[in-house]
Coordinates of C-alpha atoms and ligand atoms in Angstrom, one line a residue:
M1 CA 101.6 126.6 113.5
I2 CA 104.7 126.2 115.7
S3 CA 104.8 122.4 115.6
E4 CA 104.5 122.4 111.8
S5 CA 107.5 124.7 111.4
I6 CA 109.6 122.6 113.9
L7 CA 108.6 119.4 112.0
T8 CA 109.6 120.9 108.6
L9 CA 113.1 121.7 110.0
L10 CA 113.4 118.3 111.7
K11 CA 112.4 116.5 108.5
R12 CA 114.9 118.5 106.5
E13 CA 117.7 117.6 109.0
K14 CA 116.6 113.9 109.4
K15 CA 119.7 112.5 107.7
S16 CA 122.2 114.8 109.3
G17 CA 122.8 114.9 113.0
G18 CA 119.6 116.7 114.0
L19 CA 119.1 120.2 115.5
S20 CA 119.6 121.7 118.8
A21 CA 116.8 123.6 120.6
S22 CA 118.7 126.8 120.4
L23 CA 119.2 126.4 116.6
L24 CA 115.5 125.6 116.2
S25 CA 114.6 128.6 118.3
S26 CA 116.8 131.0 116.4
S27 CA 115.8 129.6 112.9
L28 CA 112.1 130.1 113.8
S29 CA 112.5 133.3 115.9
L30 CA 110.8 131.6 118.8
P31 CA 111.7 131.4 122.5
T32 CA 113.2 128.0 123.5
S33 CA 110.2 127.3 125.7
S34 CA 107.9 127.3 122.6
V35 CA 110.3 124.9 120.9
Y36 CA 110.0 122.5 123.9
E37 CA 106.2 122.9 123.7
G38 CA 106.2 122.2 120.0
I39 CA 108.3 119.1 120.4
A40 CA 106.1 117.8 123.1
E41 CA 103.0 118.4 120.9
L42 CA 104.7 116.5 118.0
R43 CA 105.5 113.6 120.3
K44 CA 101.9 113.5 121.4
L45 CA 100.9 113.1 117.8
G46 CA 103.1 110.0 117.5
Y47 CA 106.3 111.5 116.1
K48 CA 109.4 109.9 117.5
I49 CA 112.0 112.5 118.3
E50 CA 115.2 111.4 120.0
T51 CA 117.3 113.7 122.0
E52 CA 121.0 113.2 122.1
K53 CA 122.6 114.2 125.4
G54 CA 119.4 116.2 126.0
K55 CA 120.4 118.8 123.4
I56 CA 120.1 117.6 119.8
Y57 CA 116.7 116.7 118.5
R58 CA 116.4 114.1 115.8
L59 CA 113.2 112.9 114.1
T60 CA 113.4 109.1 113.9
S61 CA 109.9 108.1 112.8
V62 CA 106.7 109.7 111.6
P63 CA 103.2 108.3 112.5
D64 CA 101.0 106.8 109.8
S65 CA 98.1 108.9 111.1
L66 CA 95.6 110.7 108.9
I67 CA 96.5 114.1 110.3
P68 CA 96.9 117.3 108.2
L69 CA 100.6 117.6 109.2
E70 CA 101.4 114.3 107.4
I71 CA 98.8 114.5 104.5
H72 CA 99.9 118.1 103.6
D73 CA 103.6 117.1 103.6
N74 CA 104.6 117.3 99.9
L75 CA 101.1 116.8 98.7
K76 CA 101.0 117.9 95.0
T77 CA 97.4 119.0 94.6
K78 CA 96.0 122.5 94.0
I79 CA 92.4 121.8 95.2
L80 CA 91.9 118.4 96.8
G81 CA 93.0 118.3 100.4
K82 CA 94.1 121.9 100.6
R83 CA 91.8 122.1 103.6
I84 CA 91.7 119.0 105.8
L85 CA 89.5 118.2 108.8
S86 CA 90.8 115.1 110.6
Y87 CA 89.1 113.2 113.5
R88 CA 89.8 110.3 115.8
T89 CA 86.1 109.2 115.6
L90 CA 83.1 110.3 113.5
K91 CA 79.8 108.7 112.8
S92 CA 80.3 109.2 109.1
T93 CA 82.7 111.4 107.2
N94 CA 80.0 111.8 104.4
D95 CA 77.5 113.1 106.9
L96 CA 79.9 115.8 108.2
A97 CA 81.0 116.6 104.7
Y98 CA 77.4 117.1 103.6
R99 CA 76.7 119.5 106.5
L100 CA 79.8 121.5 105.9
A101 CA 79.1 121.7 102.2
E102 CA 75.7 123.1 103.0
E103 CA 77.5 125.7 105.1
K104 CA 79.6 126.7 102.1
A105 CA 82.8 124.8 102.8
P106 CA 85.2 125.3 99.8
E107 CA 85.7 122.8 97.0
G108 CA 88.4 120.2 97.8
T109 CA 87.7 120.1 101.6
L110 CA 88.8 116.7 102.9
I111 CA 87.3 115.1 105.9
V112 CA 89.1 112.0 107.3
A113 CA 88.5 109.9 110.4
E114 CA 90.5 107.1 112.0
K115 CA 87.3 105.3 112.8
Q116 CA 83.6 105.6 111.8
T117 CA 80.8 104.4 114.1
A118 CA 78.1 104.7 111.5
G119 CA 80.0 104.5 108.1
K120 CA 77.4 104.3 105.3
G121 CA 77.2 102.3 102.1
R122 CA 74.5 102.8 99.4
L123 CA 70.8 102.4 100.2
G124 CA 71.3 102.6 103.9
R125 CA 73.8 99.8 104.0
K126 CA 76.6 99.8 106.6
W127 CA 80.3 100.3 105.9
L128 CA 82.7 98.7 108.4
S129 CA 85.4 101.2 109.4
P130 CA 87.6 99.9 112.2
P131 CA 90.2 102.2 113.8
E132 CA 93.5 103.0 112.1
R133 CA 93.2 100.1 109.6
G134 CA 91.8 101.9 106.6
I135 CA 91.2 105.3 104.9
W136 CA 87.7 106.6 105.6
M137 CA 87.3 109.9 103.9
S138 CA 85.0 112.3 102.1
L139 CA 85.7 115.2 99.6
I140 CA 83.5 118.2 98.9
L141 CA 83.4 119.0 95.1
R142 CA 81.5 121.7 93.4
P143 CA 81.6 120.9 89.7
K144 CA 79.7 123.1 87.2
I145 CA 78.0 120.2 85.4
P146 CA 74.5 119.1 84.9
P147 CA 73.2 116.6 87.6
A148 CA 72.9 113.8 85.0
K149 CA 76.7 113.8 84.5
A150 CA 77.5 113.6 88.3
P151 CA 77.4 109.7 88.5
G152 CA 80.4 109.7 86.2
L153 CA 82.4 110.9 89.2
S154 CA 81.9 107.6 90.8
L155 CA 83.7 105.9 88.0
C156 CA 86.4 108.6 87.9
T157 CA 87.0 108.1 91.6
G158 CA 87.2 104.3 91.1
L159 CA 89.7 104.8 88.3
A160 CA 91.9 107.0 90.5
L161 CA 91.8 104.4 93.2
V162 CA 92.6 101.5 90.9
K163 CA 95.5 103.4 89.4
T164 CA 96.8 104.3 92.9
I165 CA 96.7 100.7 94.1
R166 CA 98.3 99.3 90.9
E167 CA 101.1 101.9 91.0
K168 CA 101.9 101.8 94.8
T169 CA 101.5 98.0 95.4
G170 CA 101.6 96.3 92.1
L171 CA 98.4 94.5 92.9
Q172 CA 95.9 94.0 90.1
A173 CA 93.0 96.1 91.3
D174 CA 89.8 96.2 89.2
L175 CA 86.7 98.4 88.9
K176 CA 83.3 96.9 89.4
W177 CA 80.6 99.2 88.1
P178 CA 79.4 101.5 89.5
N179 CA 81.2 101.9 92.8
D180 CA 83.3 99.0 94.0
C181 CA 87.0 98.3 93.7
L182 CA 88.1 94.7 93.9
I183 CA 91.3 92.6 94.1
E184 CA 90.9 88.9 93.1
G185 CA 87.2 89.4 93.0
K186 CA 87.0 90.6 96.6
K187 CA 86.0 94.1 97.6
F188 CA 88.7 96.3 99.2
A189 CA 87.1 99.7 98.6
G190 CA 83.7 101.3 98.1
I191 CA 82.6 104.7 96.9
L192 CA 79.5 106.6 98.0
L193 CA 78.5 109.6 96.0
E194 CA 76.0 112.0 97.5
L195 CA 74.6 114.9 95.5
S196 CA 72.9 118.2 96.2
A197 CA 71.4 119.6 93.0
E198 CA 68.8 121.7 91.4
L199 CA 67.1 120.7 88.1
D200 CA 69.9 122.0 85.9
K201 CA 72.9 122.5 88.2
V202 CA 74.9 120.6 90.8
N203 CA 75.3 122.5 94.1
F204 CA 77.9 120.1 95.4
V205 CA 78.9 116.4 95.4
I206 CA 80.3 114.5 98.3
I207 CA 82.6 111.7 97.3
G208 CA 82.9 109.2 100.1
V209 CA 85.6 106.6 99.9
G210 CA 86.4 103.7 102.2
I211 CA 89.7 101.8 101.5
N212 CA 90.7 98.7 103.5
V213 CA 94.4 99.0 103.9
N214 CA 95.8 97.2 106.9
Q215 CA 93.0 94.9 108.1
V216 CA 93.7 91.2 108.8
Q217 CA 91.1 88.4 108.2
N218 CA 89.8 88.5 111.7
D219 CA 88.9 92.2 111.4
F220 CA 86.0 91.2 109.1
P221 CA 82.8 89.7 110.4
K222 CA 81.6 86.3 109.2
N223 CA 79.2 87.7 106.6
L224 CA 82.1 89.5 104.8
K225 CA 84.6 86.7 104.9
G226 CA 85.6 85.7 101.4
K227 CA 83.9 88.8 100.0
A228 CA 86.0 91.6 101.5
T229 CA 89.7 92.0 101.6
S230 CA 92.5 94.6 102.4
I231 CA 95.7 95.6 100.7
L232 CA 97.6 93.9 103.6
M233 CA 95.7 90.6 103.1
E234 CA 96.4 90.6 99.3
S235 CA 100.0 91.8 99.4
G236 CA 101.2 90.5 102.7
K237 CA 102.6 94.0 103.4
R238 CA 101.5 96.9 105.5
Y239 CA 101.2 100.1 103.5
S240 CA 101.3 103.7 104.7
R241 CA 97.8 105.0 104.6
V242 CA 99.1 108.5 104.4
E243 CA 101.2 107.7 101.2
L244 CA 98.3 105.9 99.6
L245 CA 95.9 108.8 100.4
K246 CA 98.3 111.4 98.9
T247 CA 98.8 109.5 95.7
F248 CA 95.0 108.9 95.4
L249 CA 94.3 112.7 95.9
E250 CA 96.8 113.6 93.3
K251 CA 95.5 111.1 90.7
L252 CA 91.8 112.0 91.5
E253 CA 92.5 115.7 91.1
K254 CA 94.0 115.3 87.6
I255 CA 91.1 113.0 86.5
Y256 CA 88.5 115.4 88.0
L257 CA 89.9 118.4 86.2
N258 CA 89.8 116.6 82.8
F259 CA 86.4 115.2 83.6
K260 CA 85.0 118.7 84.2
T261 CA 86.5 120.0 80.9
F262 CA 86.1 117.0 78.5
G263 CA 83.5 114.8 80.2
L264 CA 83.7 111.1 81.0
K265 CA 84.6 110.2 77.5
F266 CA 88.1 111.4 78.2
Y267 CA 88.6 108.4 80.5
L268 CA 86.2 105.9 79.1
D269 CA 88.9 103.7 77.5
E270 CA 90.8 103.5 80.8
I271 CA 87.6 102.9 82.8
K272 CA 86.7 100.1 80.4
G273 CA 90.2 98.7 80.5
S274 CA 90.0 98.6 84.3
S275 CA 86.5 96.9 84.2
S276 CA 87.6 93.7 82.4
I277 CA 86.1 91.6 85.2
M278 CA 82.7 92.8 84.0
L279 CA 82.9 93.6 80.3
G280 CA 81.7 90.7 78.2
H281 CA 80.6 88.8 81.3
K282 CA 77.2 87.5 82.4
V283 CA 75.7 89.3 85.3
K284 CA 72.7 89.5 87.5
L285 CA 71.6 93.1 88.1
L286 CA 69.3 94.5 90.7
Y287 CA 67.8 97.7 89.3
G288 CA 65.4 99.2 91.8
K289 CA 63.0 96.2 92.4
E290 CA 63.7 94.7 89.0
K291 CA 66.0 91.8 88.6
I292 CA 67.8 91.6 85.2
R293 CA 70.1 89.1 83.7
G294 CA 72.4 89.8 80.8
I295 CA 75.8 90.2 79.3
V296 CA 77.7 93.5 79.9
K297 CA 78.4 95.0 76.5
D298 CA 79.7 98.4 77.3
I299 CA 79.9 101.5 79.5
D300 CA 78.6 104.6 77.8
E301 CA 79.7 108.3 78.0
N302 CA 77.3 108.9 80.9
G303 CA 78.8 106.1 82.9
S304 CA 75.7 103.9 82.3
L305 CA 76.0 100.1 81.8
I306 CA 74.9 98.7 78.5
L307 CA 73.4 95.3 79.1
E308 CA 72.3 92.7 76.5
T309 CA 69.3 90.9 77.9
R310 CA 67.4 88.2 76.1
S311 CA 65.0 90.6 74.5
R312 CA 67.0 93.8 73.9
L313 CA 69.9 96.1 74.8
R314 CA 69.3 98.1 78.0
T315 CA 71.0 101.2 79.3
I316 CA 71.2 101.0 83.1
S317 CA 72.2 104.1 85.1
S318 CA 72.6 102.5 88.6
G319 CA 72.2 99.2 90.3
E320 CA 73.8 96.3 92.1
V321 CA 75.7 93.9 89.9
T322 CA 76.6 90.3 90.7
L323 CA 78.9 88.4 88.4
I324 CA 77.6 84.9 87.5
Ligands
LIG1 C1 79.8 101.1 99.2 O1 78.4 100.9 99.4 O2 80.6 100.4 98.8 C2 80.2 102.6 99.6 C3 81.0 102.6 100.8 C4 81.5 104.0 101.1 C5 82.2 104.1 102.5 C6 82.8 105.4 102.7 S1 83.8 105.4 104.1 C7 83.9 107.1 104.1 C8 82.6 107.7 103.7 N1 81.7 107.9 104.8 C9 80.7 107.1 104.9 O3 79.8 107.0 105.8 N2 80.7 106.3 103.8 C10 81.9 106.6 102.9 P1 77.7 99.5 99.0 O4 78.0 99.3 97.6 O5 76.3 99.7 99.4 O6 78.4 98.4 99.8 C11 78.1 98.2 101.1 C12 78.3 96.7 101.4 O7 79.7 96.4 101.4 C13 77.8 96.3 102.8 O8 76.5 95.9 102.8 C14 78.7 95.1 103.1 O9 78.2 93.9 102.5 C15 80.0 95.4 102.4 N3 81.0 96.1 103.3 C16 80.8 96.8 104.5 N4 81.9 97.2 105.0 C17 82.9 96.8 104.2 C18 84.3 96.9 104.2 N5 85.0 97.6 105.1 N6 85.0 96.3 103.2 C19 84.4 95.6 102.2 N7 83.1 95.4 102.2 C20 82.3 96.0 103.1

């Protein structure tokens, strides 16, 4: 892509004085007219490129847009995000990812959208996805694991996310089994795993992740006030969504590869360490139609919750937990 090559050169020369159109054209063996077109395309995407005396081009700022040009820049993954499909608006990145996976899209394909009009949570619930405020994304994975092990990927994803937020922002992010990430008890991210499997093998897994990055209080409706939060609301700072996404992909890839080889037990201690808001605490749990109360004793190697109820220890594979 012409604009990508121009961008690479402009980024390299960012600190020096910039580059002239003729130098760009000779370095890339392109006619100058293509250089002008490429520059215009980059500006349309939100790159600020100054021209000095109409001759020297200098990149002064890059957009925080979830576009392949930015996500691919210095992304240190081998699988995740190697192929990126990025959209201004989608109904749901998970729905598109599922369709593409059925059509044999390769493992690691990343679908991102600046806005979702029908973002999904679990059990038909809605996920609020306002434009340009968060990261709304889905990944296609094809792990060769038995279907019973797949839910462990939800905890692996949560762990990658919690590690990313702690490292990049210093905020104390926590895991709430099985698919929430919280800061100060409020939800800033949710994970939606969708599975296509046969009895003994997984065809593919879609990992959908929604991360609230730069929302302010008024971006949330009344019913979510006090329950939902964003990185901006907790830190008082705006963070680059592109940078957070890249770090998250790098961490998730490492965890995913170890998970496939060694199973969830490889990360169990870290997962438990990040779940301290739940472990040892009293909870209410909605398990299908059953309501259970108990104390969270452990998380096992399948990613199930071990709950001590009044009568016995129970192993719960999925459900909705409320801390009490
Ligand atoms: C989840 O469901 O937490 C999974 C959310 C996954 C969303 C991503 S976005 C990219 C990808 N494409 C999709 O279509 N989905 C995935 P659940 O545990 O069911 O939580 C849903 C509940 O969280 C809702 O009923 C609300 O109460 C609350 N909620 C909705 N939007 C929220 C938001 N932006 N931030 C925090 N809480 C929210």
